[in-house]
Coordinates of C-alpha atoms and ligand atoms in Angstrom, one line a residue:
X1 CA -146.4 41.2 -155.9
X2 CA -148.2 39.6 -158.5
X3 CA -149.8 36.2 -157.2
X4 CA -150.9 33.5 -160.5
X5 CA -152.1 30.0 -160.2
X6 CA -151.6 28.7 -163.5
X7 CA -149.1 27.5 -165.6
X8 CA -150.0 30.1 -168.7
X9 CA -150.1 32.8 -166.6
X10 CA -146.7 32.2 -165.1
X11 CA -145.6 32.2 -168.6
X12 CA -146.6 35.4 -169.7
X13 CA -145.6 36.6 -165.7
X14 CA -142.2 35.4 -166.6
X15 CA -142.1 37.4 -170.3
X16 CA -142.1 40.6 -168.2
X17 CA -138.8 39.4 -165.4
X18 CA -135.6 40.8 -165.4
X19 CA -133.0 37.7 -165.0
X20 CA -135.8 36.2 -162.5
X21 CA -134.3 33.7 -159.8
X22 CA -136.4 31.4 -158.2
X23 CA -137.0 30.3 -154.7
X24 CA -139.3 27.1 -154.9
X25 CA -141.1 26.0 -151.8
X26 CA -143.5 24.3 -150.2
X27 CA -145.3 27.1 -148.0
X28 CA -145.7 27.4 -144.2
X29 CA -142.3 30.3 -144.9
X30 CA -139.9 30.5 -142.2
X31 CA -136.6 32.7 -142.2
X32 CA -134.7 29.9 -144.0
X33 CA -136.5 30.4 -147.1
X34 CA -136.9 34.5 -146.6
X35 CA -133.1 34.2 -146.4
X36 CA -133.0 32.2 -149.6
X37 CA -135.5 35.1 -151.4
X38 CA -133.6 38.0 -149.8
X39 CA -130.5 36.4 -151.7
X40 CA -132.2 35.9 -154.8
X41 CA -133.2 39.7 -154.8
X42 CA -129.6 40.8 -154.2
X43 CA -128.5 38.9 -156.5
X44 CA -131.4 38.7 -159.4
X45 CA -133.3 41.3 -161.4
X46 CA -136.8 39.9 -159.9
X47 CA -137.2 36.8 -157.9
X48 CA -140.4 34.1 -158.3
X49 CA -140.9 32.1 -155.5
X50 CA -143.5 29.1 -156.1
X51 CA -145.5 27.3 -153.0
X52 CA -146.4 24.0 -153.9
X53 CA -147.4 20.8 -151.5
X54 CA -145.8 18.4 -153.8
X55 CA -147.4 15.2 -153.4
X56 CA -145.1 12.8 -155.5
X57 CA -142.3 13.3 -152.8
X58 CA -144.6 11.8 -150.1
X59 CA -144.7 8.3 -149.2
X60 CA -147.9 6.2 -148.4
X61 CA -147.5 7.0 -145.0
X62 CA -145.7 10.5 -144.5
X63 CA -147.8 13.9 -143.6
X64 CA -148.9 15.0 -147.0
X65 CA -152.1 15.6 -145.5
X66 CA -150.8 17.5 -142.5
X67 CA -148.4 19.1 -144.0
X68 CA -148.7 22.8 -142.3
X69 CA -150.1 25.2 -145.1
X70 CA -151.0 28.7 -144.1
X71 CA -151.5 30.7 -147.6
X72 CA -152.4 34.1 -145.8
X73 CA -149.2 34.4 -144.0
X74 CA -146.8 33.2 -146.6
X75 CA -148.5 36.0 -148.9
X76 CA -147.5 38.6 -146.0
X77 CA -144.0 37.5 -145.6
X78 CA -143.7 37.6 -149.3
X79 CA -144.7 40.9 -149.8
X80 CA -142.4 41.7 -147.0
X81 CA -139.1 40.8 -148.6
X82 CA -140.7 41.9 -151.9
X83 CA -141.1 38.6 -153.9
X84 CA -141.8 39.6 -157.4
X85 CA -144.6 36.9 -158.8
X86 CA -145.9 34.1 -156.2
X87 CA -147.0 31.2 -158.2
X88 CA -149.4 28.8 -156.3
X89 CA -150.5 25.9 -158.9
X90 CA -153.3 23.1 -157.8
X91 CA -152.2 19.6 -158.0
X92 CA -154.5 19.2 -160.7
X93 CA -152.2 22.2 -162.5
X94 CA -148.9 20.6 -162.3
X95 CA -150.1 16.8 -162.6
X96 CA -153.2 16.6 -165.1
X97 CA -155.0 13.4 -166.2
X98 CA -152.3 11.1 -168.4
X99 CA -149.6 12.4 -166.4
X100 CA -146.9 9.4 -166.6
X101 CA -143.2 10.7 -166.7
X102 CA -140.6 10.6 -163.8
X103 CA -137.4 11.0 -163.5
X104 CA -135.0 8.5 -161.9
X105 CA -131.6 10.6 -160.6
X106 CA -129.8 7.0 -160.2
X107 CA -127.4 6.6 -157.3
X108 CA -127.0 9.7 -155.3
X109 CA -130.5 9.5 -154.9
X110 CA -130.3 5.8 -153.1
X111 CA -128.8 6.3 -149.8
X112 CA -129.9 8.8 -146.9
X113 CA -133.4 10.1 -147.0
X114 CA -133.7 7.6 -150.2
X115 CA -133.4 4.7 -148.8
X116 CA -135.6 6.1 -145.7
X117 CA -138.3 7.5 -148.1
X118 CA -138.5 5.3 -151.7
X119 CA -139.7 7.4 -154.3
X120 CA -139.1 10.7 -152.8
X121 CA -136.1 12.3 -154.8
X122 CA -138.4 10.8 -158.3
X123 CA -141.1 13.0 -157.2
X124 CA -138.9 15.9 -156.2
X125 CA -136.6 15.6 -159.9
X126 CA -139.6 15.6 -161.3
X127 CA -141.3 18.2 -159.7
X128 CA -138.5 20.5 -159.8
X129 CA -137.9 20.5 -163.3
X130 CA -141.2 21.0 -164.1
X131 CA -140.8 24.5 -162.1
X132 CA -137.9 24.8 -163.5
X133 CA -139.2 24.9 -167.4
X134 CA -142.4 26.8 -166.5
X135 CA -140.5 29.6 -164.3
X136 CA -137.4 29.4 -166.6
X137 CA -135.2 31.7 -164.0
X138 CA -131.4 32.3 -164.3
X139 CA -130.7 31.0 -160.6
X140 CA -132.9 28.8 -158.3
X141 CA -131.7 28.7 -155.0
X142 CA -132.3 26.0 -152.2
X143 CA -131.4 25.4 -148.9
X144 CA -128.3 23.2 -147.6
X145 CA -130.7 22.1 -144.5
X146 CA -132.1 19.2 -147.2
X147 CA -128.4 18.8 -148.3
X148 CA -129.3 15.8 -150.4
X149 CA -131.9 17.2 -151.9
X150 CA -129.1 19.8 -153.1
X151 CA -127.4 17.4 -154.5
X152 CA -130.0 15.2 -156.3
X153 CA -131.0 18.7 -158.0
X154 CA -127.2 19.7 -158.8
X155 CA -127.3 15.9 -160.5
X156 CA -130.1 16.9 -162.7
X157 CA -129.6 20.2 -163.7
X158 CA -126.7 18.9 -164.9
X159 CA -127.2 15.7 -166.4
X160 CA -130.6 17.2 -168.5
X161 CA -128.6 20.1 -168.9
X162 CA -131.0 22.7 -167.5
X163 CA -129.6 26.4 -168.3
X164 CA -130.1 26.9 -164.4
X165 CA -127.6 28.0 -162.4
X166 CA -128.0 26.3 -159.0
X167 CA -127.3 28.3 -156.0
X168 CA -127.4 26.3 -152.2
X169 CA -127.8 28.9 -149.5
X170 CA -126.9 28.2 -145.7
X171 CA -129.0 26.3 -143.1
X172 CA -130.9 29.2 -140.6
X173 CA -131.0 28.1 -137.6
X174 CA -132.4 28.9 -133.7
X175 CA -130.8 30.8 -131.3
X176 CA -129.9 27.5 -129.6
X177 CA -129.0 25.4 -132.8
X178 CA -132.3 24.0 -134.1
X179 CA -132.5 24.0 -137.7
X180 CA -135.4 26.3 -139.0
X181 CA -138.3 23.5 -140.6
X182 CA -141.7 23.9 -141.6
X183 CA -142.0 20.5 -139.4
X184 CA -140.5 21.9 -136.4
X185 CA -144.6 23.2 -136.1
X186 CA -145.3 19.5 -135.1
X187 CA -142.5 19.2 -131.9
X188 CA -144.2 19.7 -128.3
X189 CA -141.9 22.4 -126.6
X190 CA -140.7 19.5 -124.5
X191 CA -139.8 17.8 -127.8
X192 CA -138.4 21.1 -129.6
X193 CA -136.1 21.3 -126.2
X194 CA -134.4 18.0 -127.2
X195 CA -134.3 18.4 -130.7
X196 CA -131.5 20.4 -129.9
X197 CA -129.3 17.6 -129.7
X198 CA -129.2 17.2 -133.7
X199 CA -127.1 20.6 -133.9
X200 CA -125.4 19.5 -130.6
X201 CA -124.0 15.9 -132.2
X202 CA -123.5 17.7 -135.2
X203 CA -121.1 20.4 -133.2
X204 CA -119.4 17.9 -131.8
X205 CA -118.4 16.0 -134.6
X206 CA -117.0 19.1 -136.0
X207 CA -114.9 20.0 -132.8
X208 CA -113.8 16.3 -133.1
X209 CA -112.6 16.8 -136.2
X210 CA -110.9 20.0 -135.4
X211 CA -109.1 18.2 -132.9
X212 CA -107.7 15.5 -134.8
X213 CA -110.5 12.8 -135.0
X214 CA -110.8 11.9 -138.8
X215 CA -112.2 8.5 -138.2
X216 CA -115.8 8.0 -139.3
X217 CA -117.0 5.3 -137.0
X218 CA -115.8 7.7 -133.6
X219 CA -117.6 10.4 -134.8
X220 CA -120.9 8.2 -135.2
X221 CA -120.1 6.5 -132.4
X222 CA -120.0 10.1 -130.1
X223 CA -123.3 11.2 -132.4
X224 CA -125.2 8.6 -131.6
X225 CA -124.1 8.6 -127.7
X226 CA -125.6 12.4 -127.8
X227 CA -128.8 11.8 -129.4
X228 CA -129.3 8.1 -128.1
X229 CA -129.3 10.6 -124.3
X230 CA -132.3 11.8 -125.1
X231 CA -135.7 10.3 -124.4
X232 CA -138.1 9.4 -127.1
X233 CA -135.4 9.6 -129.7
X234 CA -135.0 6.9 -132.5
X235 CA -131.9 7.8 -135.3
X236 CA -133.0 6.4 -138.5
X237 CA -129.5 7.1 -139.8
X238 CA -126.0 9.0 -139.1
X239 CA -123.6 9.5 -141.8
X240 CA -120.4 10.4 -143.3
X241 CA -120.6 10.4 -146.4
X242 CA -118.6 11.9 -149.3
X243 CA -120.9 15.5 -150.5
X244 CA -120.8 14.5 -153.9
X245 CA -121.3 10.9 -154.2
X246 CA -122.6 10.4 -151.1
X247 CA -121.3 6.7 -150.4
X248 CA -120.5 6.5 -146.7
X249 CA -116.2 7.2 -146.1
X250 CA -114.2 5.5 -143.2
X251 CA -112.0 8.6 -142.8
X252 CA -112.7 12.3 -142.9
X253 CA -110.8 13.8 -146.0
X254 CA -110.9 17.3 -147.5
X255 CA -114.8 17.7 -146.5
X256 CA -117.4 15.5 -145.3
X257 CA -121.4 15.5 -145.2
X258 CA -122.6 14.6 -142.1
X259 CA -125.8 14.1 -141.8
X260 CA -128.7 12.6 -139.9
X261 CA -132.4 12.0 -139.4
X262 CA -134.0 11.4 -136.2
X263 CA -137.3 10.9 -135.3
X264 CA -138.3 12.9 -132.1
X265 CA -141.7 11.5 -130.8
X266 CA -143.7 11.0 -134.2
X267 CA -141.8 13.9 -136.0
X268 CA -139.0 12.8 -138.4
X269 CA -136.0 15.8 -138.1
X270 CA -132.7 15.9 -140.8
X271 CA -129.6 17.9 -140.5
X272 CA -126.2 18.2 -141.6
X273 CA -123.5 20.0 -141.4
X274 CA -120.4 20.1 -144.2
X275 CA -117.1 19.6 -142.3
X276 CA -113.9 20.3 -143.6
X277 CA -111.1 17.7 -142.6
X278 CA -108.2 19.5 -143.8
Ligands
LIG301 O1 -137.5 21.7 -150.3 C1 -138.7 21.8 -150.7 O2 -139.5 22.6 -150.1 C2 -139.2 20.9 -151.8 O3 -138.6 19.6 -151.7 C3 -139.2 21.5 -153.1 C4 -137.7 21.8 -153.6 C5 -140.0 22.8 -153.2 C6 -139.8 20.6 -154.2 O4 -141.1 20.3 -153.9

């Protein structure tokens, strides 16, 4: 596994790639992003995988800072699953002096984690397509667990017209239902016990739907009565919201996102789940 730092040498890395796809990250590995790499092998002639603390996607106040890094062990997992080239930029690498452009996605970028965290999907456009021009793969695969995120990056690919084929793989999860995150790492086990309840609300609303329940607010409604349960919880949002779009809908039609964001203690938690109404 080759490991480079800069963006030449991931250039002339890349001149020597078979059809590379490309796993970007932002360290502290778990098995949702292994999953994502083991994919991209299967399915690519060599895979890249960057790690890269992006710090245009953090707000004022959010974790940048604390944002769990551990370099040694994402290098073992890595060669573990057999990563081709790890690239591992500094900030000063990817944003230099005079660095002034941004990119703006426009609406699906608004509600959700948008509206929750201004400026976040500008500094994850951005940073993306900058991987995405330096790495140039074939495929770059993310993971459905930051389902807007999927679609901010679908919305740009497509509107810059990035010869990327974008490829969302499934949220990993716990044994019991928790979501694999980097920011799990923060929960006390007492808090990582209740964070359960995300999955839980998000179960239900599917067996809801299952059973016949296609109205938005019910579903919210028996959501929120599940996480609200638990102590020290605060829901920033719940939603059902149309995948694409992402404007909220009164009525579960073919499939629905439903997502939410909770903060458990001081840790902020997302998850979703796509749910077919018909
Ligand atoms: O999902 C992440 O880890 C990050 O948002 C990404 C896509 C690596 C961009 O910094």
């Amino acid at each position: 596994m080759k490991q480079v730092k800069t963006i030449q040498e991931m250039r002339a890395a890349r001149r020597g790639l078979p059809a590379p796809g490309f796993v970007p990250t932002m360290g502290f590995l778990h098995e949702g992003h292994l999953s994502l790499i083991r994919r991209a092998k299967a399915e690519c002639g060599s895979v890249v995988v960057s790690i890269f603390v992006n710090p245009t996607q953090f707000g004022v106040n959010e974790d940048l800072s604390r944002y769990p890094r551990d370099a040694a062990h994402d290098l073992a997992l890595l060669a573990g699953v057999e990563a081709d080239v790890v690239f591992m930029p500094t900030a000063e690498e990817i944003y230099p002096q005079g660095f002034a452009t941004s990119i703006d996605v426009g609406p699906v970028a608004e509600p959700l984690e948008g509206a929750m965290r201004p400026g976040h999907f500008s500094g994850v456009a951005t940073v993306v397509t900058k991987l995405l021009n330096i790495v140039q793969p074939e495929r770059a695969y993310f993971g459905q667990k930051d389902a807007q995120q999927c679609v901010v990056i679908r919305r740009v690919v497509a509107d810059l017209n990035i010869p990327v084929e974008v490829v969302i793989g499934d949220t990993v999860r716990n044994p019991d239902g928790l979501a694999l995150s980097s920011r799990n790492s923060y929960l006390t086990d007492e808090e990582r016990r209740r964070a359960t309840a995300l999955s839980r609300a998000l179960a239900t609303a599917r067996q809801m739907v299952e059973g016949g329940e296609h109205r938005a607010s019910v579903l919210k409604d028996a959501m929120r009565d599940i996480l609200s349960s638990e102590e020290g919880f605060s829901v920033d949002y719940i939603s059902v919201a149309d995948p694409v779009a992402l404007n909220e809908v009164e009525s579960v039609g073919v499939e629905v996102l439903v997502s939410m964001a909770v903060r458990v203690g001081t840790v902020r938690l997302i998850d979703n789940a796509l749910i077919r109404g018909s």
